[in-house]
Coordinates of C-alpha atoms and ligand atoms in Angstrom, one line a residue:
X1 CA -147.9 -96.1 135.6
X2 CA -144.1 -95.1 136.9
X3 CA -143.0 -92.7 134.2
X4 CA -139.6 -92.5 133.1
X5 CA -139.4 -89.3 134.5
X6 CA -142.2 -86.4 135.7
X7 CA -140.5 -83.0 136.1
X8 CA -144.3 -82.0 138.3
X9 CA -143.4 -83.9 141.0
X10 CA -139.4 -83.7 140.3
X11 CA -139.3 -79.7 140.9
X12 CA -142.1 -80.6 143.6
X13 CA -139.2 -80.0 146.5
X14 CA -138.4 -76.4 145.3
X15 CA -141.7 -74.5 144.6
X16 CA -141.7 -72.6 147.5
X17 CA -138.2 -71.1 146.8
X18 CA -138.9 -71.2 143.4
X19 CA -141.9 -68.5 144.0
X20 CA -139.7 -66.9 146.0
X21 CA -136.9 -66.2 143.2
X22 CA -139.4 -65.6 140.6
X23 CA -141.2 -62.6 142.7
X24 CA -137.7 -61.6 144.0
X25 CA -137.0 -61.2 140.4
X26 CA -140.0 -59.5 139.5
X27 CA -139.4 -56.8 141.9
X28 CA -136.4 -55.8 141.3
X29 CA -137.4 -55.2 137.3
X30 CA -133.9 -56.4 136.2
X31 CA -134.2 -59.5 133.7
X32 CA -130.7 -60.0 131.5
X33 CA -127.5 -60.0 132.8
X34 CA -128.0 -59.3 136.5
X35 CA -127.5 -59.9 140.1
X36 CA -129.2 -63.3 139.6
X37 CA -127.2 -64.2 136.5
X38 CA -123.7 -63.6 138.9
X39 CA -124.7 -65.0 141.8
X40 CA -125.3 -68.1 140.0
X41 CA -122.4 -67.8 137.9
X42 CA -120.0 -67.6 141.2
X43 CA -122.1 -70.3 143.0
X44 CA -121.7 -72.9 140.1
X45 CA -118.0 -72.3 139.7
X46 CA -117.5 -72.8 143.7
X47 CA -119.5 -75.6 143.3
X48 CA -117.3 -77.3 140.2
X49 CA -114.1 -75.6 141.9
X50 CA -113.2 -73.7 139.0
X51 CA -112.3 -69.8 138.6
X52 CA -115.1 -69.2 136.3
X53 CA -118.3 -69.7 134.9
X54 CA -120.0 -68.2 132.4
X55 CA -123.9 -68.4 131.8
X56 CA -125.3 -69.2 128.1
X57 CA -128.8 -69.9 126.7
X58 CA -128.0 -73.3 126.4
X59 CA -125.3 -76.6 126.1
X60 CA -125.2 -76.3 122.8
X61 CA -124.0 -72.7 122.9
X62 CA -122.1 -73.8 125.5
X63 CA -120.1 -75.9 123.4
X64 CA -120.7 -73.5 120.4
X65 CA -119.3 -70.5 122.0
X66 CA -116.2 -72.8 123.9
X67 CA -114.7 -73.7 120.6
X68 CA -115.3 -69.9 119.8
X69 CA -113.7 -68.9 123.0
X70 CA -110.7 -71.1 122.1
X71 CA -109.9 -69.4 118.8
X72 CA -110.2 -73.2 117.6
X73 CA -109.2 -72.7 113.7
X74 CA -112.0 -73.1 111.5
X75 CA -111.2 -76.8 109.2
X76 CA -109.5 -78.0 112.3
X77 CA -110.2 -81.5 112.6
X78 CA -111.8 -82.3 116.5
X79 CA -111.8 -85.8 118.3
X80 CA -115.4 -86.3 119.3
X81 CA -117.0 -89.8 120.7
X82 CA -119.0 -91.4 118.4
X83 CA -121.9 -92.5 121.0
X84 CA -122.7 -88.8 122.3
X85 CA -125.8 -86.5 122.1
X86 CA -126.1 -84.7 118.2
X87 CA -125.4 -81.5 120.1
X88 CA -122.0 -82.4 120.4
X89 CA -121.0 -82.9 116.8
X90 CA -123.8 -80.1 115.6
X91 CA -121.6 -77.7 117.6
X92 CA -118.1 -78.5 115.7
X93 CA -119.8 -77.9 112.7
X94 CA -121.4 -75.0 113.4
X95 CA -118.0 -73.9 114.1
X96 CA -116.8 -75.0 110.3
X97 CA -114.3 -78.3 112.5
X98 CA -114.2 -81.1 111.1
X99 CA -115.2 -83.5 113.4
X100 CA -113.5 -86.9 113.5
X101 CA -115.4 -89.4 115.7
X102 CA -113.6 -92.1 118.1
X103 CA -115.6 -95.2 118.7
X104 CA -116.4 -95.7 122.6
X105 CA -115.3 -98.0 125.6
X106 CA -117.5 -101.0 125.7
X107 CA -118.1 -101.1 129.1
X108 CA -118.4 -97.1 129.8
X109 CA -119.5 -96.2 126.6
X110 CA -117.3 -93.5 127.6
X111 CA -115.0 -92.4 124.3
X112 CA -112.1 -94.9 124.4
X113 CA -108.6 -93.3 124.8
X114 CA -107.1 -95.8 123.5
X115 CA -108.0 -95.3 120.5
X116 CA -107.5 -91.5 120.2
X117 CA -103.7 -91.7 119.1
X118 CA -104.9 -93.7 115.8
X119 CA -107.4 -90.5 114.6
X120 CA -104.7 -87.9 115.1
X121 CA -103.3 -86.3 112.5
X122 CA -101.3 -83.1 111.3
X123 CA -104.8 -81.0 111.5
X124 CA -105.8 -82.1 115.0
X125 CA -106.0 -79.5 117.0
X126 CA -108.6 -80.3 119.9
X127 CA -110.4 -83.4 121.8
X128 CA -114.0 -82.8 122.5
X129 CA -114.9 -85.5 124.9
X130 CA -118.5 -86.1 126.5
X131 CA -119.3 -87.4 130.0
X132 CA -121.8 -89.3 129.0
X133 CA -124.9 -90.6 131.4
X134 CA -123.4 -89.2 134.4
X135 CA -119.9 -90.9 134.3
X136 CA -116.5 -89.5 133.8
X137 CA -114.5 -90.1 130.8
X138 CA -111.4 -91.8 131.9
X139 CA -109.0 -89.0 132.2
X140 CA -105.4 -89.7 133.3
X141 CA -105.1 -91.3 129.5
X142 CA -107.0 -88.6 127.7
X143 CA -104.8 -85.9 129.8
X144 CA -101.5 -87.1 128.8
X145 CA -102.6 -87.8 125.0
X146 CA -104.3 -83.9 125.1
X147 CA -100.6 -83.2 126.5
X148 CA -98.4 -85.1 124.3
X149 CA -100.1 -83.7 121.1
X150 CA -100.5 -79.9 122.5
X151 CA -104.3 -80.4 121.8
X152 CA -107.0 -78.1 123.5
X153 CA -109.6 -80.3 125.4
X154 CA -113.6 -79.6 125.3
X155 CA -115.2 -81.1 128.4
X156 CA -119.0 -81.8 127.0
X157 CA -120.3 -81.6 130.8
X158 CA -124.8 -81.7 129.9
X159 CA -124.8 -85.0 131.4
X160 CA -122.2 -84.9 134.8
X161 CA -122.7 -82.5 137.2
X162 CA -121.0 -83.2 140.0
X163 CA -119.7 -86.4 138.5
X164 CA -116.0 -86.8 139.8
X165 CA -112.8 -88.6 138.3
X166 CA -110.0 -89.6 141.0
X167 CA -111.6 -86.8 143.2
X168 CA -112.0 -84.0 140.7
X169 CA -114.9 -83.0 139.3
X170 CA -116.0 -82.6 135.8
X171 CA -115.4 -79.6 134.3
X172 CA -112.1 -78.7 135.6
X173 CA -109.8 -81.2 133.1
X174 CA -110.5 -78.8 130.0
X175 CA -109.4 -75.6 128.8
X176 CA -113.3 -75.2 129.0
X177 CA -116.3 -77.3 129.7
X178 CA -119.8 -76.8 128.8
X179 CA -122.5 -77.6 130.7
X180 CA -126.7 -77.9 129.0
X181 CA -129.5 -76.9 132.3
X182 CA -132.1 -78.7 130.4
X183 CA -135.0 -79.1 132.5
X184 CA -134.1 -83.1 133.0
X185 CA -130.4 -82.7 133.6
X186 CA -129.6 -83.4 137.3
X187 CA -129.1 -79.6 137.5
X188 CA -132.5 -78.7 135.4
X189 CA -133.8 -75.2 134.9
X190 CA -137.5 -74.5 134.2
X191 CA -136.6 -73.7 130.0
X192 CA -133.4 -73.6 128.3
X193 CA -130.0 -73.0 129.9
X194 CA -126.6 -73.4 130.0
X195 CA -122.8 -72.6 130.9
X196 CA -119.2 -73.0 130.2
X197 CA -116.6 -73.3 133.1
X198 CA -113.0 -72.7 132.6
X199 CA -110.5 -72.3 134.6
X200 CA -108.5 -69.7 132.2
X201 CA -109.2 -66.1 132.7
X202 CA -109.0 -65.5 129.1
X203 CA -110.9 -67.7 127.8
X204 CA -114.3 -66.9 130.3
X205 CA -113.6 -63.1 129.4
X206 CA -113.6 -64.0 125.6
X207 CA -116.7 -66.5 126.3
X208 CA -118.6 -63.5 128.4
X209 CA -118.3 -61.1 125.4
X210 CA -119.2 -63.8 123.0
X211 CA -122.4 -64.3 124.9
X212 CA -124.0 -60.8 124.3
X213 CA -122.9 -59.0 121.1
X214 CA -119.5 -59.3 121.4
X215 CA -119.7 -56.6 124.0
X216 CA -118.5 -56.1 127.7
X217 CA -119.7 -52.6 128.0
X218 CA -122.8 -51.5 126.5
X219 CA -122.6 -50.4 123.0
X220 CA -119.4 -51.4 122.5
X221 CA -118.5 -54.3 120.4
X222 CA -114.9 -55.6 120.5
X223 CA -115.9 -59.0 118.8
X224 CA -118.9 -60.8 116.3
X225 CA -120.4 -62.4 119.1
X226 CA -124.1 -63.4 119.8
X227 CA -127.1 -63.2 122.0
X228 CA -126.9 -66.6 124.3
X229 CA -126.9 -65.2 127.7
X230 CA -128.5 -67.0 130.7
X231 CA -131.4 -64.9 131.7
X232 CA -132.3 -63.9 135.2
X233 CA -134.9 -65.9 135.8
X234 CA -133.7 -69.2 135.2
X235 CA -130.3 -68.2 136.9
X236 CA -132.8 -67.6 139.9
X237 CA -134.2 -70.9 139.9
X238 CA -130.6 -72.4 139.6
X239 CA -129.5 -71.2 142.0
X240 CA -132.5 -73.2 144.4
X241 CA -132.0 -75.9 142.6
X242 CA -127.8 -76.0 143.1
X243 CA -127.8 -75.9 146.8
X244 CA -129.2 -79.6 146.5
X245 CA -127.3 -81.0 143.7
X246 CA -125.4 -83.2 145.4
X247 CA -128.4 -84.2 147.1
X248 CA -130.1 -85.1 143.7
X249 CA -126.7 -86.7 143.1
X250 CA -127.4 -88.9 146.1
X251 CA -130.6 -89.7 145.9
X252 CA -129.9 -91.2 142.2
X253 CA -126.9 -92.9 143.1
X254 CA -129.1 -94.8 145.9
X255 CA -131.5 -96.0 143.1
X256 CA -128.8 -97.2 141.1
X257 CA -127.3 -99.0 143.6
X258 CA -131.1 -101.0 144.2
X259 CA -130.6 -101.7 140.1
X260 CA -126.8 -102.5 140.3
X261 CA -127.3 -105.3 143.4
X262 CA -130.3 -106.8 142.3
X263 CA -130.9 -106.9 138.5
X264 CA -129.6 -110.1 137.0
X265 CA -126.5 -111.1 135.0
X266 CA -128.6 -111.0 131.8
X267 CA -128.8 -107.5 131.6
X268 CA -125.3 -105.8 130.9
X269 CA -125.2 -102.6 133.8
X270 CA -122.7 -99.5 133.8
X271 CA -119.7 -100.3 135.0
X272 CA -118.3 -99.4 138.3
X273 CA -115.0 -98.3 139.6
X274 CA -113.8 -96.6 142.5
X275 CA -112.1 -94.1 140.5
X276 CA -115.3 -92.8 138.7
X277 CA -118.2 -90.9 141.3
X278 CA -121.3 -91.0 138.9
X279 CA -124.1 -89.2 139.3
X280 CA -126.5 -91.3 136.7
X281 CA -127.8 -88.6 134.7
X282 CA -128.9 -91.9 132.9
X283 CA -128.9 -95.3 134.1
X284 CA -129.0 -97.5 131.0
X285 CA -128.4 -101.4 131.1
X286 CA -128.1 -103.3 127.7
X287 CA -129.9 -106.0 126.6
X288 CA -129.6 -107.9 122.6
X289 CA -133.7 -108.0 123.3
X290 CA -134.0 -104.3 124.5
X291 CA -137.2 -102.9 121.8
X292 CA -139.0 -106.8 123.4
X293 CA -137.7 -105.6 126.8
X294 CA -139.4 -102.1 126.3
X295 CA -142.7 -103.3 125.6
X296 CA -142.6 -105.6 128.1
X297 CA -142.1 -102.8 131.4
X298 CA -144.8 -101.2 129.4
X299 CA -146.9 -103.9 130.0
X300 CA -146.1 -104.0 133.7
X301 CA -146.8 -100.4 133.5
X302 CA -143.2 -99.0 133.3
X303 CA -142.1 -96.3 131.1
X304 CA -138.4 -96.6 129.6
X305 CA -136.3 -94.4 127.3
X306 CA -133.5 -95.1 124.9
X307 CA -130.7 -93.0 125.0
X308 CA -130.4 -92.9 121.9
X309 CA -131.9 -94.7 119.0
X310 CA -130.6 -93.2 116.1
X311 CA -126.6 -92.9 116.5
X312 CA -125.6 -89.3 115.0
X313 CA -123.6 -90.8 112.5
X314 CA -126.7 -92.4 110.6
X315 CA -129.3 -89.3 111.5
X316 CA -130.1 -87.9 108.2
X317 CA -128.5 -84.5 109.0
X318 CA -125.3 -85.7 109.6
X319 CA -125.3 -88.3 106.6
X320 CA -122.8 -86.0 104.2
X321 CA -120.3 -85.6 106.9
X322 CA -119.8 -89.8 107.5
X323 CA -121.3 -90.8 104.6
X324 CA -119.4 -95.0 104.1
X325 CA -118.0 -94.5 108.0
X326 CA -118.3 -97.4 110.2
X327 CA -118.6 -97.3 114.4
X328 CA -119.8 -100.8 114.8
X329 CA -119.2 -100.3 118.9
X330 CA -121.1 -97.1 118.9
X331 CA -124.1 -99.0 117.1
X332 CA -124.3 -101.7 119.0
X333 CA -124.9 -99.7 122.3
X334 CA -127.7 -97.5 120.1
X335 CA -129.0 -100.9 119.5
X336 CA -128.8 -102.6 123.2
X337 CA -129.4 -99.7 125.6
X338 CA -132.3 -99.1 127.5
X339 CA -132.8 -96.3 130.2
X340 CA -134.3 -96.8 133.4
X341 CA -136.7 -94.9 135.3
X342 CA -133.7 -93.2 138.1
X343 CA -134.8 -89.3 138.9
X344 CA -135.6 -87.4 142.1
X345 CA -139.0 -88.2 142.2
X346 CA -138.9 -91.7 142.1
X347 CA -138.4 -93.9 145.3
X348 CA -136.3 -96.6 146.3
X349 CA -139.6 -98.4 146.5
X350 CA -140.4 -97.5 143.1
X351 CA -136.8 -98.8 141.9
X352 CA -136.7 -102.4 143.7
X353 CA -140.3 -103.0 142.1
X354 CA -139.0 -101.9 138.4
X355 CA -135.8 -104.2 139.5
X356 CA -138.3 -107.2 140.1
X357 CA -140.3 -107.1 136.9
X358 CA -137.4 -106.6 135.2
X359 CA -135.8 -110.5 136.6
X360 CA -139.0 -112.0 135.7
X361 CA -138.3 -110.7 132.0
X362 CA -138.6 -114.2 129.8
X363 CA -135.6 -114.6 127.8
Ligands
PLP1 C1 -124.2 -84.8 125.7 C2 -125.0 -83.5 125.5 N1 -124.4 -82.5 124.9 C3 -125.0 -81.3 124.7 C4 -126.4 -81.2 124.9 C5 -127.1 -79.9 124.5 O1 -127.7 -79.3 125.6 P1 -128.9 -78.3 125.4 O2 -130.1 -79.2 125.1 O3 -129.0 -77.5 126.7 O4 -128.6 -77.4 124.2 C6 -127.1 -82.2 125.5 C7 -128.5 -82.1 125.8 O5 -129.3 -82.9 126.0 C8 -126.4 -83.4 125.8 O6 -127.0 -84.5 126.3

């Protein structure tokens, strides 16, 4: 059977240094907020090339405690893509926005600026956008629209580490980004983690206060905050895990390239510019037959996912807040898109053979 992905055999690469970190940890006795928790902090930003990062339990506090950080005001309405991850809109109303969704690009399914300008209004105040599956948004038109409207600018980062636009890297085109280390990202911890970049010294001091108890120095508490701090273990293992990101990065944009040059015209694949560097967090193609499509690689003993099935604007929890709304673009990709097998622990082997049985699909 190829799974869709096996974090065993993915992490396989760093268990030596991951022992390492873990007993290095254990030594020094020293679990929240440590040395661990700053090296990683000062590694990640070098790596995104921004001033600061700050660690957080997860991407959804990430994005919880950006909007926070931004002194967003509550009822503010916030541009968000409709074809995104819950987390993203779960997080604007946590934070009592109002979040008004923009339908997506057809061939990125990357939120469409083009379309931004006819959802802004008198209460817009900020653009949440999500680089989704590993691919930029299209920024020079989101910049100058964020610019024209005096709007603050979300990066939603879970899914694009090192993913580049025109040369620069995700997570520097926002007044903060936020970035999820779930275990399957292409930066994964071992449990729940995540962090928010930002390139304004304000903002990263508000976010590191916000982060544990609204307090810089112990026992005093300047601000309602929270407890979402990255914890020392997990920084550890990030740390092992970023000095080969980009080789990750790599090694997935080899296996997409095997999909992109050999899978037929019949299925629809991402689109490619020279612009955008992805990093295929996801590689999904669409297809008008995907669920016959599914079954069939399961037959041939190939596990798929579907990225996602249920778009937030029909999941049950969100039904109040777009209740008669229509995103006919955004539901056609939740109905189309399939996600192939493309992690570390799968080889190019592995890829041309999914490739193959996926050409002799009968449609
Ligand atoms: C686009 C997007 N935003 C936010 C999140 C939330 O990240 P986390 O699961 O670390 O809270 C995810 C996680 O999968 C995601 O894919």
């Amino acid at each position: 059977m190829i799974e869709y992905e096996n974090l065993h055999h993915a992490n396989k690469a760093f268990l030596k240094d991951f022992a390492k970190s873990f007993h290095d940890t254990l030594d020094r006795g020293w679990f929240i907020l440590g040395d661990s928790v700053r090296r990683f902090e000062e590694e990640f930003a070098s790596y995104v090339g921004a001033r600061h990062c700050v660690g957080v339990a997860s991407g959804l506090d990430a994005l919880i405690l950006s909007i926070k950080a931004l002194h967003i005001p509550e009822s503010s309405e916030i541009l968000i893509p409709a074809n995104t991850y819950i987390a993203t809109i779960l997080a604007a109303l946590h934070c009592r926005l109002v979040p008004v969704l923009v339908e997506p690009d057809q061939a990125t399914c990357n939120i469409d600026p083009s379309k931004l300008e006819n959802y802004i209004t008198s209460r817009t105040r900020a653009i949440m956008i999500v680089h989704l599956y590993g691919k930029a948004c299209d920024m020079s038109p989101i910049m100058a629209c964020v610019r024209k409207y005096n709007l603050l600018l979300i990066e939603d980062c879970a899914q694009s580490h090192g993913a580049r636009y025109k040369g620069t890297m995700t997570g520097n085109f926002g007044h903060a980004a936020a970035f999820s280390f779930y275990p399957t990202k292409n930066l994964g911890a071992l449990g729940d983690a995540g962090a928010i970049v930002t390139n304004d010294t304000a903002v990263a001091d508000e976010a590191r206060k916000l982060r544990n108890y609204g307090s810089l120095t112990k026992y005093l508490n300047e601000v309602v905050g929270y407890n979402s701090r990255l914890d020392e273990i997990q920084a550890g293992f990030l740390s092992v895990k970023l000095k080969r990101l980009e080789e990750i990065n790599s090694h997935k944009r080899k296996l997409a390239r095997i999909y992109l040059d050999t899978l037929k015209k019949q299925f629809l694949k991402p689109a490619v510019n020279p612009d955008f560097h992805d990093v295929y967090h996801i590689f999904n193609i669409r297809h008008p037959q995907r669920d016959a499509l599914r079954e069939y690689l399961l037959r041939h003993d190939i596990k798929t996912e579907i990225h996602y099935p249920v778009p937030p604007h029909r999941q049950k929890a969100l039904e109040p807040y777009f209740r008669g709304k229509e995103f006919p673009i955004s539901e056609e990709i939740h109905r189309t898109t399939l996600s192939l097998p493309i992690s570390f622990a799968h080889s190019p082997e592995t890829i041309a053979h999914v490739a193959e049985v996926l050409n002799k699909f009968p449609s």
